[in-house]
């Protein structure tokens, strides 16, 4: 069964506890989008809010770092309670740095995820697929919630399924997920669906979460 990861980016930050309480019993993950205004043209939040979220829910905390130099900040997110830290392939300059970051996360008992933007082909991930716990396929340009799903994500999900073989990574998709695009992704073999505006713009969040399964 697919796992659902509501994205906190679409929550009401002045009422975060109430919004977390409205979803936490119905979803497996909570998706936490970190943006630095450098890797992406938007700024969201840092690790101190994650630390507070960790105290009010037991969900698996799925941290999506849309930042330059993720290795520099990984420890802060680990300390704040991340269960998974996903960084961007495009934020890294050398293959050896990617291996180092994955190893660093594993040494600290945190799952390691790697993400690709819509223009980046799946093949660049081949050297890392044996080591990562999750691959995050971006189905919008990272930076903002509420954008439309880019259909090329479907081919990437299928390709990652075909490539998996005996490997154990999960495939997650992020951006423009609603009941229709969720079904397309499920049919392609996705394991985790991130959804922000689709869930948080509605009052009956349980119903909208269930509509994605
Ligand atoms: C985009 C973020 C997404 C975003 C998705 O940069 O990574 O997690 O919150 O939002 P929706 O579901 O509204 O497209
Ligand atoms: Zn995200």
PDB file of C-alpha atoms in Angstrom, residues 2 149 154 177-190 193 211-213:
ATOM      1  CA  UNK A   2       1.221   3.454  -0.916  1.00  0.00           C
ATOM      2  CA  UNK A 149       2.259  17.825 -12.259  1.00  0.00           C
ATOM      3  CA  UNK A 154       5.706   8.785 -14.653  1.00  0.00           C
ATOM      4  CA  UNK A 177      -0.258  15.296  -6.574  1.00  0.00           C
ATOM      5  CA  UNK A 178      -4.055  15.013  -6.514  1.00  0.00           C
ATOM      6  CA  UNK A 179      -6.443  12.046  -6.862  1.00  0.00           C
ATOM      7  CA  UNK A 180      -5.810  11.811 -10.625  1.00  0.00           C
ATOM      8  CA  UNK A 181      -2.019  12.169 -10.669  1.00  0.00           C
ATOM      9  CA  UNK A 182      -1.774   9.938  -7.576  1.00  0.00           C
ATOM     10  CA  UNK A 183      -3.419   7.109  -9.510  1.00  0.00           C
ATOM     11  CA  UNK A 184      -1.028   7.592 -12.436  1.00  0.00           C
ATOM     12  CA  UNK A 185       1.909   7.378 -10.018  1.00  0.00           C
ATOM     13  CA  UNK A 186       0.491   4.342  -8.197  1.00  0.00           C
ATOM     14  CA  UNK A 187      -0.001   2.565 -11.519  1.00  0.00           C
ATOM     15  CA  UNK A 188       3.634   3.356 -12.378  1.00  0.00           C
ATOM     16  CA  UNK A 189       4.765   1.753  -9.095  1.00  0.00           C
ATOM     17  CA  UNK A 190       5.356   4.628  -6.688  1.00  0.00           C
ATOM     18  CA  UNK A 193       3.114  10.209  -2.464  1.00  0.00           C
ATOM     19  CA  UNK A 211      -8.513   9.670  -1.944  1.00  0.00           C
ATOM     20  CA  UNK A 212      -4.802   9.416  -2.781  1.00  0.00           C
ATOM     21  CA  UNK A 213      -4.487   5.729  -1.822  1.00  0.00           C
TER      22      UNK A 213
END
